[in-house]
XYZ file of C-alpha atoms in Angstrom:
573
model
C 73.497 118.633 32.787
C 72.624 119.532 36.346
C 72.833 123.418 37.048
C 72.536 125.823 40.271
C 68.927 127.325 39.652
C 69.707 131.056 41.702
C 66.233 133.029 41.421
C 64.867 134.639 44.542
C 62.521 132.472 45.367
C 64.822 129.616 45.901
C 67.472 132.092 47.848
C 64.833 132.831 50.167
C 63.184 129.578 51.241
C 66.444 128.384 51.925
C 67.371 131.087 53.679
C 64.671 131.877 56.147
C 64.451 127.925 56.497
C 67.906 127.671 56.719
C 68.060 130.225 59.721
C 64.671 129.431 61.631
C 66.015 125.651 61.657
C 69.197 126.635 63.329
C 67.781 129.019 65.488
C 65.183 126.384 66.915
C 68.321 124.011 67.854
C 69.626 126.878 70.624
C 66.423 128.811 71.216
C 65.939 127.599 74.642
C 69.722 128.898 75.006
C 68.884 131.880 73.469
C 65.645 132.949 75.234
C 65.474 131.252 78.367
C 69.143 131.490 79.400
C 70.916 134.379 78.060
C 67.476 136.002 77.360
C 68.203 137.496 74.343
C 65.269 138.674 72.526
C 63.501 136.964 69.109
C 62.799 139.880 67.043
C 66.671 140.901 68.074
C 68.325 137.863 66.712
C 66.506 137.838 63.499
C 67.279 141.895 62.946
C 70.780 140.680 63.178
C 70.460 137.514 60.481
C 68.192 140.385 58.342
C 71.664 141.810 58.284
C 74.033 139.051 57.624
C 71.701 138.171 54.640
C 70.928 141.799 53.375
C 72.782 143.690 50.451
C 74.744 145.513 53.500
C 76.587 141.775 53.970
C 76.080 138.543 52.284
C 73.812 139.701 49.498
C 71.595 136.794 49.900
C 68.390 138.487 50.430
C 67.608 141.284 47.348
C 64.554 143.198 48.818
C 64.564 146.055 46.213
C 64.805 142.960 43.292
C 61.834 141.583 44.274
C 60.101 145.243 43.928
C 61.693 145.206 40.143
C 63.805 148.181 41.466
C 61.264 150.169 42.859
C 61.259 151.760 45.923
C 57.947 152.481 46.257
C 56.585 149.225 45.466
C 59.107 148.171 47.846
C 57.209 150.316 50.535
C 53.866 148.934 49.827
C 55.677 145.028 50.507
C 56.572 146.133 53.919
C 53.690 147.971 54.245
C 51.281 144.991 54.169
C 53.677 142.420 55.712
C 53.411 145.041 58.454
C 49.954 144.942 58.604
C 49.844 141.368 58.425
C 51.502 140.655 61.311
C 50.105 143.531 63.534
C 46.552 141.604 62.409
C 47.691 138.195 63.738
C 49.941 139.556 66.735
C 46.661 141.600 68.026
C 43.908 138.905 67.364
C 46.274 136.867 69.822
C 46.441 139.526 72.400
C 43.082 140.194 72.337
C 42.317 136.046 72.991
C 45.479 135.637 75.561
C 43.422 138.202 77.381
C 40.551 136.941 80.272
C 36.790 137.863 79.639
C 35.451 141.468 79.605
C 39.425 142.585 80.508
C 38.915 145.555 78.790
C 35.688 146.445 80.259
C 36.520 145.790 84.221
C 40.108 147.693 83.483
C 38.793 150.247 81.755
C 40.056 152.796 84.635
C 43.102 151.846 84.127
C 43.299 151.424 80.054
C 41.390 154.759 79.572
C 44.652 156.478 81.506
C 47.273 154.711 79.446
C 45.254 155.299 75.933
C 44.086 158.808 76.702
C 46.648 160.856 78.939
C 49.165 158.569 78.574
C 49.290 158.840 74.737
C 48.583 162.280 74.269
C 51.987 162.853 76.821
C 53.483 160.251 75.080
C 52.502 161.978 71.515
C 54.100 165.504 72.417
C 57.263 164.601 74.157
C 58.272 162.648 71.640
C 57.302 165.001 69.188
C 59.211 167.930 70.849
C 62.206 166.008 71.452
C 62.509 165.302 67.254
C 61.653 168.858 67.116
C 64.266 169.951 68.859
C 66.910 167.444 67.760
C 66.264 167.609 63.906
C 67.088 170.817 62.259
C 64.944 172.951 60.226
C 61.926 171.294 60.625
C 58.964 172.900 62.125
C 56.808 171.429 64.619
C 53.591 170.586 62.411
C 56.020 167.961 60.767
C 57.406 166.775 63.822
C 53.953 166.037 65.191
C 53.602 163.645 62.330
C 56.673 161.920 63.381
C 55.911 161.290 67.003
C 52.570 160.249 66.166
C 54.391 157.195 64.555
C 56.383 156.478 67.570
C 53.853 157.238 70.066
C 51.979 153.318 69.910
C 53.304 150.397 71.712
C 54.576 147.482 69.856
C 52.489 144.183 70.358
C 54.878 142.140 68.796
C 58.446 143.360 70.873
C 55.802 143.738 73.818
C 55.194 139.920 73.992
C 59.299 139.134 74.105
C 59.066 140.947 76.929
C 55.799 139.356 78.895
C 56.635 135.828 78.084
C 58.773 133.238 78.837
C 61.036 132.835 81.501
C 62.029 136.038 82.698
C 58.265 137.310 82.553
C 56.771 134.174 84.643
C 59.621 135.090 87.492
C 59.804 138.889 87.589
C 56.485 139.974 85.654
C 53.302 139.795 87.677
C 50.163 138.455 85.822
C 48.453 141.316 86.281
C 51.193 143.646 84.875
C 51.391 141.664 81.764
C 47.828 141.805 81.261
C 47.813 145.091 81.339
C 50.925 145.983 79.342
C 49.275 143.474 76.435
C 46.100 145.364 76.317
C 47.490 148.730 76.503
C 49.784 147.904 73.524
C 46.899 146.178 71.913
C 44.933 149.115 71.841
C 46.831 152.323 70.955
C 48.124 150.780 67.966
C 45.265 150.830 66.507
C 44.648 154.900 68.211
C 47.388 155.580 66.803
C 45.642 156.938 63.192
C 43.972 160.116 65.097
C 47.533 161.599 66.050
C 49.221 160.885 62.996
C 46.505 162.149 60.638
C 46.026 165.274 62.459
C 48.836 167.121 61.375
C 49.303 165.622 58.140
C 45.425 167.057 57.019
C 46.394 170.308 57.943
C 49.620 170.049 56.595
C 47.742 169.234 53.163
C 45.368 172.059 53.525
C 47.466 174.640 54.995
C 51.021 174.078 53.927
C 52.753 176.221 51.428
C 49.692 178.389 51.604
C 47.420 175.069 50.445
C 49.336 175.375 47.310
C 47.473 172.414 45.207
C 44.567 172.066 47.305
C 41.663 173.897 48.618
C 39.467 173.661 51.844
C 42.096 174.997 54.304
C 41.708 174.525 57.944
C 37.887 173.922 57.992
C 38.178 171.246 55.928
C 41.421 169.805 57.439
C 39.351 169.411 60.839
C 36.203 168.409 58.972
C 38.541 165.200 57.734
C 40.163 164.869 60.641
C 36.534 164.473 62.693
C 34.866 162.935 60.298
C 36.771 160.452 58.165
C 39.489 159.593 60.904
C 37.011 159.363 63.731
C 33.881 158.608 62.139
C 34.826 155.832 59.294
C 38.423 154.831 60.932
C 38.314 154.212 64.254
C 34.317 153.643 65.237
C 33.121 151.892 62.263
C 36.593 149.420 62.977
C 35.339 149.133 66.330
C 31.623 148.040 65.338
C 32.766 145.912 62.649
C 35.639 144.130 65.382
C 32.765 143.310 67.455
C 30.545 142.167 65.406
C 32.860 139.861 63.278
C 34.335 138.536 66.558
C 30.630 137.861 68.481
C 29.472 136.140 65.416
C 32.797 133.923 65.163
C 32.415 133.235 68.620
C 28.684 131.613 68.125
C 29.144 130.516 64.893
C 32.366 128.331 66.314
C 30.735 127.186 69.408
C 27.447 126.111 67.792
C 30.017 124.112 65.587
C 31.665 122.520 68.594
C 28.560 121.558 70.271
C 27.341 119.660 66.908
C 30.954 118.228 66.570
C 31.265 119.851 62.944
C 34.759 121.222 63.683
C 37.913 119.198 63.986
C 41.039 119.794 66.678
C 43.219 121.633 63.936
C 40.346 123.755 62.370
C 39.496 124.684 66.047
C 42.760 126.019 66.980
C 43.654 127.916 63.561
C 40.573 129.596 63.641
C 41.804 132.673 65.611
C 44.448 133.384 62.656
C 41.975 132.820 59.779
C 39.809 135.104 61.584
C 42.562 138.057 62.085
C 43.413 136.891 57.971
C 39.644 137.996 56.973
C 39.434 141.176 59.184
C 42.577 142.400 58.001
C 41.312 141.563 54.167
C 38.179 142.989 54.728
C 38.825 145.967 56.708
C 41.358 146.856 54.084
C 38.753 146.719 50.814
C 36.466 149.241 52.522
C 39.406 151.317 54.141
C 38.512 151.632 58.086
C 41.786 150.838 60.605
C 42.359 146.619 60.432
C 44.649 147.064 63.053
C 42.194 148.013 65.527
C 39.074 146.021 64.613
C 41.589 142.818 65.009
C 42.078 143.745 68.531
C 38.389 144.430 69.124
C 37.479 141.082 67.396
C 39.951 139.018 69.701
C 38.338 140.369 72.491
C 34.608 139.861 71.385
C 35.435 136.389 70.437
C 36.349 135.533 73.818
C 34.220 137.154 75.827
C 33.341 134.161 77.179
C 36.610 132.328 77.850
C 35.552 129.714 75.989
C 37.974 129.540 73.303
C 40.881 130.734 75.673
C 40.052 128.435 77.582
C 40.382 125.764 75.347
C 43.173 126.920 73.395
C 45.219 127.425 76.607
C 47.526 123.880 76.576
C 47.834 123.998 72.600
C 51.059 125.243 70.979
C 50.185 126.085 67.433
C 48.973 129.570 67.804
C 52.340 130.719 69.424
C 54.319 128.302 66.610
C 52.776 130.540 63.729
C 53.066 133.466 65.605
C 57.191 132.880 66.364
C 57.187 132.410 62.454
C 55.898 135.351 61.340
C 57.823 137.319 63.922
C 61.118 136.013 63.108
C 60.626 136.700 59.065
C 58.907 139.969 59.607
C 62.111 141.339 61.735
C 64.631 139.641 59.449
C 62.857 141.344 56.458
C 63.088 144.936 58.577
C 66.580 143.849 59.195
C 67.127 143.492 55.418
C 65.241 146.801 54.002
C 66.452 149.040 56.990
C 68.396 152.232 55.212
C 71.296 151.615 57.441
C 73.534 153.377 54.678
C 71.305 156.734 55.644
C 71.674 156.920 59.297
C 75.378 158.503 58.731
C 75.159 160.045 55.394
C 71.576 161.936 56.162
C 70.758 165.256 54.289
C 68.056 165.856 57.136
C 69.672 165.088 60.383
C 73.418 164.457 60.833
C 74.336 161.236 62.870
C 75.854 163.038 66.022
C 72.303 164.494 66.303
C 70.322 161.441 65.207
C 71.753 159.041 68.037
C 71.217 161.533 70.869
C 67.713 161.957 69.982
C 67.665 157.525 70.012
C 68.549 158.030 73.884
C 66.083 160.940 74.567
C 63.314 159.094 72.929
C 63.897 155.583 74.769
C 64.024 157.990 77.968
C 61.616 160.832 78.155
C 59.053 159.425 75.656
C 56.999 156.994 78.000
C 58.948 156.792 81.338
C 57.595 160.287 83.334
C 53.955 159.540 82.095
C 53.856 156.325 83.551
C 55.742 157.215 86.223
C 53.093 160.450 86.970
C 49.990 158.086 86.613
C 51.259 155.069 88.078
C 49.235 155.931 91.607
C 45.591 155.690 89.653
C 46.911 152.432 87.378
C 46.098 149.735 90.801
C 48.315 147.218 88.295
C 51.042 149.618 88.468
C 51.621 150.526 92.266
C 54.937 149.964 92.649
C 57.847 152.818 91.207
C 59.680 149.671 90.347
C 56.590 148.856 88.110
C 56.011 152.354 87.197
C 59.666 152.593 85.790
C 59.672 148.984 84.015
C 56.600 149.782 82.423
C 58.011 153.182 81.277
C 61.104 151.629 79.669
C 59.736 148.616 78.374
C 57.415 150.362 75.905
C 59.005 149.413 72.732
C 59.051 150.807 69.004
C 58.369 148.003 66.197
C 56.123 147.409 63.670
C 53.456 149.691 64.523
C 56.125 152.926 64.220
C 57.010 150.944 60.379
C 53.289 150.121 59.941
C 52.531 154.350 60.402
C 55.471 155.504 58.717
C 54.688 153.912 55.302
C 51.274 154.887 55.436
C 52.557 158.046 56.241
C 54.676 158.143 52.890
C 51.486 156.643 50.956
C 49.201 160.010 52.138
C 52.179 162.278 51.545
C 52.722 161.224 47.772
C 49.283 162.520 47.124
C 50.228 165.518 48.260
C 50.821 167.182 45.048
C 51.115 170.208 42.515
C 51.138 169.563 39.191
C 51.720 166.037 39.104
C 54.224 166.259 41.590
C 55.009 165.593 45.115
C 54.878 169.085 47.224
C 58.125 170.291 48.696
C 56.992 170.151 51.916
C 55.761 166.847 51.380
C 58.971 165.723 49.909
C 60.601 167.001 52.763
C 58.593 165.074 55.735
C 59.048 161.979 53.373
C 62.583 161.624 53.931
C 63.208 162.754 57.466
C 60.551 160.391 58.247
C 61.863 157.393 57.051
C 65.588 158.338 58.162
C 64.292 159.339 61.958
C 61.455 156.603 62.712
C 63.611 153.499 60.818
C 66.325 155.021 62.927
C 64.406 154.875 66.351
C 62.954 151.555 65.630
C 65.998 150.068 65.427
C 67.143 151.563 68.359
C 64.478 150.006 70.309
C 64.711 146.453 69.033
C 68.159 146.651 70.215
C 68.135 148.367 73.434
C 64.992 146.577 74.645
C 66.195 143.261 73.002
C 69.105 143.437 75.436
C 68.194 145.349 78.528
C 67.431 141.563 79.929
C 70.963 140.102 79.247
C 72.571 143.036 80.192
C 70.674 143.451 83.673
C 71.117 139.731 84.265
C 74.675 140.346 83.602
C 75.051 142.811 86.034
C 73.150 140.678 89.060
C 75.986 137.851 88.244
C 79.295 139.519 87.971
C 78.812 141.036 91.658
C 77.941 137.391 93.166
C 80.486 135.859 90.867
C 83.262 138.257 92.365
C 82.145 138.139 95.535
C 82.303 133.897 95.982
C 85.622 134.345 94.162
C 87.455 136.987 97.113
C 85.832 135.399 100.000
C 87.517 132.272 100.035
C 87.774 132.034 103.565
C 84.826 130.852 104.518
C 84.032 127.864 103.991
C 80.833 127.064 102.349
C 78.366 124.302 104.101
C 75.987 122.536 102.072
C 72.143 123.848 102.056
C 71.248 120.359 103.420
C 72.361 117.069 104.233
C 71.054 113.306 103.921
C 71.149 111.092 106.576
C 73.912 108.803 104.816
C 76.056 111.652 104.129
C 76.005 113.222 107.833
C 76.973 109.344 109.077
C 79.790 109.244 106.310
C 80.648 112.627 108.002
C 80.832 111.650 111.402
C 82.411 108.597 110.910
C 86.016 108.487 109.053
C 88.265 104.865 107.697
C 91.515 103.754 109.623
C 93.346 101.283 107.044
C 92.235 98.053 109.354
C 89.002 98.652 108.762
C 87.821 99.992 111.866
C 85.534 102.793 112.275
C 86.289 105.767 114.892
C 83.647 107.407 115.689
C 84.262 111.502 115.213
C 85.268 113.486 118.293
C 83.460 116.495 118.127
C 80.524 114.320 118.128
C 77.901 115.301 121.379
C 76.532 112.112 122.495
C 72.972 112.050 123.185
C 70.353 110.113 124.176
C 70.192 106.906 122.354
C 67.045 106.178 119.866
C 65.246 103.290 119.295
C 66.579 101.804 116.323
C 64.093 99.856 113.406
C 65.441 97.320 110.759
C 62.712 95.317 108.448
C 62.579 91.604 109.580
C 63.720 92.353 113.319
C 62.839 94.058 116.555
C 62.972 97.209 118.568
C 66.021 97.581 120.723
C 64.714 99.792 123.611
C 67.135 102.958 125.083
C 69.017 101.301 127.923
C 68.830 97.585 126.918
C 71.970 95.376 128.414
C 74.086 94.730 125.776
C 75.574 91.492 125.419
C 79.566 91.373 126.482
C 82.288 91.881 124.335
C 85.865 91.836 124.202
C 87.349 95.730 125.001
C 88.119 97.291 121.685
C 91.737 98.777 120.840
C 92.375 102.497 122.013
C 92.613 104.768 119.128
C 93.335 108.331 119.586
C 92.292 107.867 123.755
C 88.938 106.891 122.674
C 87.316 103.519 122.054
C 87.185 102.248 118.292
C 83.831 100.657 118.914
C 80.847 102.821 119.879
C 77.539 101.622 121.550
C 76.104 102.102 118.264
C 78.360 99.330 116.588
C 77.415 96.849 119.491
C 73.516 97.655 118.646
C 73.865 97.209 115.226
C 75.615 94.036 115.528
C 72.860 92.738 118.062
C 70.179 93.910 115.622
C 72.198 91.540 112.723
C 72.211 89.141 114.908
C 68.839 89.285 115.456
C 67.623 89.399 111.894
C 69.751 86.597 111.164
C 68.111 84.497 114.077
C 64.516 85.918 112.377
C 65.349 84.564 109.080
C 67.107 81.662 110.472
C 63.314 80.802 112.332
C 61.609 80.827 108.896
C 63.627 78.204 107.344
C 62.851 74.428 107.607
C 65.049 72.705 110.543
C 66.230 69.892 107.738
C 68.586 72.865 106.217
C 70.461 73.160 109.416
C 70.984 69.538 109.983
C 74.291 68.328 109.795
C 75.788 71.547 110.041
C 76.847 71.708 114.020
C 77.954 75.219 113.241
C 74.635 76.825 111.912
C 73.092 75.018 114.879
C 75.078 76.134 117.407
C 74.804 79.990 115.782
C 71.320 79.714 115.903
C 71.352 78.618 119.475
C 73.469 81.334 120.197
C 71.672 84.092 118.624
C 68.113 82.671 120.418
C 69.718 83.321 123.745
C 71.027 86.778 122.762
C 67.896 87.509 121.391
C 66.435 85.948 124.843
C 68.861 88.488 126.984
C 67.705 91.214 124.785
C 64.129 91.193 125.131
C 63.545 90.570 128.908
C-alpha cells in the first residue's frame, strides 16, 4: 500500500526546489522592481521552514543532534560558497585590476581594515559586558571583511547599472574579494595570545614569544603567502592549460564555461588538505586565470556561471536562515537584548563609514562624499563573519586543560556566536532593504506632490502629427470640420501625397460654393480646398493609368475625368 516516505532528504529537495521554483516566477518583481535583495528573501523562507516555524527543515537532525558537527556543516558550506563567489569576482574583474589599482586596494585592505578592525572591536567592547578587550578583538576581526556574496546584490542588476558607476563596482568587488581572505591575520592575533597568555597560559606553554612566533610564522608565512603562490600558480596554469585546449578544439561550450567553478571546487579541496587560507588563493586564482581577458571575455554573454552562483546563494542563506540561534538573541547569558540591538546600529554605522569617508580623497574611484558614504554603508556582514566565527569556535575547543575546554575559551565561544550571528543578521536585513526603502522614499514625495497639484494641467511630453491635427480640429454632428480658433495661421506649406503633385504656396484655387458660417468663422479652411484639389488630382493620376475601354460607356467617369484634367490644367500653370 502506498505510504508518505518523510526522511530528510526528501523534505529538503522538495523544499529548496519547491521555493527556488516559486521564487524564479516573481524574481524579476522581486529584484528589479521592488529591489529587494536575494540573500534577504531566502533568510526569510530559512525561517518559515526552520524549527522556529514550519519545522520542515531539521538542521540539528541531520548533525544526529550534535551541535558541533552541526558547526563543521555550516562551516564548509561556508567555505564552499566563499570559494565559488570569489573565483567569480576575481574573473568578473578586467586584466591586471589588481595590479593598476593597487593604490587604491592597498588603502582599503591596509588602513581601511585595520580602522575597520578596531572600531568595531571597541564598539563590542564597550557594548558587551564583562568582556575584556583581547576577546573583543577576536570578535571584530570576524566582522571586519566584506561580504562577496551580499556585495554582488548590491553591484548588480538594475539598480547598480543606473546608480553604480563601473568603476565603483569594480572596486567595491575587489576590495571585498580580497580582505576576506586578510581577514585570518586579525582574527588569529588575539586568539594565539589568548591561548598562550590567558588564565596565566594555564594548559599551555610558550607565552607571548611563542604567541607572536605563530602569529608571524604560521598565519603569515603558511596562510596567507603560500595561498597566494599556490592561487597564482593554479590559476596561470588553468589559464594555459584551457586555452591550449581551445586552440586544439579539445574542449566543448559547457566544459568551457563550468570550468571557473571546477577550478574554485579543486582550490578549495586542495587548499583545505594542506591547511593554507582557500578563501584567498580562490581570489588570487580568478585573477591569474584571467589575466588575459581571455576567458572573461568569452564568458561575458553566457548565463550559467551567474545561474549556479544564484543557487548556491539562495540555499546557503536559507540554511543561515534555518540554523540562526534566533531563540538566543533575547534570552542571552552574555549580552542582554536592549544592549545587543544598539550595538547592531553602532556597528552598521561607525564600523566602515568614517574610514571610507577619511580616505575617500586618495581612492580616485571614490571622489565623490556621495560615493564615499555609499561605499561606507554598503559594506555588508555575511558569510565571511559565519565563515570566521566557526573557525573561531574550531581553534577555541582546543583550547584546553585537562581534557576540557578553558573557561576563558568557553566564554569567547558563546558571546561569539550570540554577537556575530546577531550582527550578520542585522546586515542581511538592513542592507537587503536600504534599496526598497530609499526607493520608497523618492516615490511617496512625487506621488503626493502630482496628487495636491491638480491644478495644473499636465501636457503631454510630445505629440504626433495625427494627434496635434485631431487637436486642432474638433466634429460638429453634420460632419463638418471647424477648424480651431486659437489656431495662428501661417504661411502655407507645400503639401506631398504619393501618386500626385506639388501644390505650390499661393496656387489659385479652383472656385467653390461659400461654406456655412459657424461660430463667425468659415467651416471650410484653405487647407480643405487643397486637400480636395490634391484628391482630385490623384484620382485624375490613377484615372490616366487605366485603359480608355474602362471608361467607355460611362458619360459620368468621362466627364469627371475631363473635369479633373482641366483642374489639374488650372493648377499647374
Amino acid at each position: 500500500m502506498p505510504t508518505l516516505i518523510l526522511t530528510n532528504f526528501n523534505i529538503v529537495c522538495a523544499t529548496l526546489g519547491g521555493f527556488i521554483t516559486l521564487f524564479g516566477l516573481v524574481s524579476f518583481l522581486l529584484k528589479e522592481r521592488l529591489f529587494l535583495s536575494e540573500p534577504l528573501i531566502s533568510m526569510l523562507a530559512g525561517i518559515i521552514v526552520s524549527p522556529h516555524a514550519a519545522n520542515f527543515v531539521r538542521p540539528l537532525d541531520y548533525a544526529h543532534g550534535s551541535t558541533e558537527d552541526l558547526g563543521y556543516i555550516t562551516l564548509y558550506f561556508s567555505r564552499l560558497v566563499l570559494g565559488v563567489q570569489l573565483v567569480l569576482a576575481g574573473v568578473q574583474l578586467p586584466k591586471k585590476y589588481v595590479t593598476r589599482q593597487w593604490k587604491s586596494l592597498s588603502l582599503l585592505l591596509g588602513p581601511g581594515m585595520c580602522a575597520m578592525w578596531i572600531s568595531s572591536s571597541l564598539l563590542v567592547w564597550a557594548m558587551v559586558p564583562n568582556l575584556s578587550f583581547l576577546h573583543s578583538l577576536a570578535i571584530g576581526a570576524c566582522v571586519t571583511p566584506t561580504d562577496p556574496v551580499l556585495s554582488n546584490s548590491i553591484v548588480k542588476g538594475k539598480f547598480a547599472d543606473k546608480y553604480i558607476g563601473k568603476e565603483l563596482q569594480k572596486i567595491i568587488i575587489a576590495e571585498s574579494g580580497a580582505n576576506d581572505g586578510l581577514g585570518y591575520p586579525f582574527l588569529l592575533l588575539p586568539l594565539y595570545i589568548m591561548k598562550y597568555t590567558g588564565e596565566n597560559g594555564s594548559g599551555q606553554s610558550g607565552g607571548t614569544a611563542k604567541a607572536m612566533g605563530y602569529w608571524f610564522g604560521e598565519t603569515w608565512g603558511y596562510t596567507i603567502l603560500l595561498s597566494i603562490v599556490y592561487g597564482a600558480a593554479v590559476g596561470w596554469l588553468a589559464k594555459d592549460l584551457l586555452r591550449w585546449a581551445y586552440k586544439k578544439e579539445y574542449v566543448d561550450r559547457e566544459s568551457f564555461l563550468v570550468f571557473a567553478i571546477t577550478l574554485a571546487l579543486f582550490i578549495v579541496g586542495t587548499c583545505g588538505m594542506i591547511g593554507s587560507d582557500d578563501v584567498l588563493a580562490c581570489f588570487v586564482a580568478g585573477n591569474a586565470f584571467t589575466v588575459d581577458d581571455f576567458y572573461r571575455l568569452e564568458t561575458e554573454d553566457d548565463s550559467l556561471q551567474s545561474t549556479i552562483d544564484m543557487l548556491l546563494n539562495v540555499s546557503i542563506f536559507m540554511w543561515y536562515g534555518a540554523v540562526c540561534p534566533w531563540a538566543s538573541f533575547a534570552h542571552s547569558n552574555v549580552i542582554p537584548i536592549y544592549r545587543l540591538i544598539p550595538l547592531g546600529v553602532l556597528i552598521l554605522l561607525f564600523r566602515r563609514i568614517p574610514e571610507i569617508f577619511a580616505m575617500h580623497l586618495h581612492i580616485k574611484q571614490i571622489e565623490q562624499t556621495r560615493q564615499a558614504l555609499f561605499v561606507g554603508y554598503f559594506g555588508p556582514i555575511g558569510v565571511s563573519a559565519i565563515f570566521y566565527l566557526y573557525i573561531s569556535l574550531e581553534f577555541l575547543r582546543e583550547i584546553t586543560v585537562d581534557g576540557e575546554i578553558r573557561e576563558d575559551a568557553m566564554r569567547l565561544e558563546e558571546v561569539m556566536t550570540v554577537v556575530i550571528w546577531f550582527l550578520a543578521m542585522c546586515s542581511i536585513i538592513v542592507h537587503g532593504l536600504s534599496v526598497p526603502v530609499g526607493k520608497l522614499g523618492q516615490t511617496i514625495p512625487r506621488t503626493l506632490s502630482k496628487i495636491t497639484s491638480t491644478n495644473v494641467e499636465e501636457r503631454p511630453a510630445f505629440q504626433l502629427r495625427d494627434q496635434i491635427q485631431r487637436e486642432r480640429r474638433t466634429a460638429v454632428p453634420n460632419g463638418q470640420l471647424v477648424r480651431n480658433q486659437n489656431r495662428v495661421d501661417g504661411p502655407q506649406r507645400p503639401v506631398w501625397r504619393i501618386g500626385g503633385s506639388i501644390i505650390p504656396p499661393g496656387t489659385p484655387k479652383p472656385s467653390s460654393p461659400p461654406d456655412e458660417e459657424v461660430g463667425g468663422e468659415t467651416s471650410r479652411s484653405s487647407e480643405l480646398v487643397e486637400d480636395a484639389g490634391l484628391n482630385l488630382a490623384n484620382s485624375s493620376t490613377f484615372g490616366s493609368t487605366c485603359p480608355d475601354s474602362n471608361l467607355a460607356g460611362n458619360p459620368g467617369r468621362e466627364a469627371a475625368k475631363g473635369s479633373n484634367q482641366s483642374r489639374m490644367g488650372t493648377a499647374l500653370e
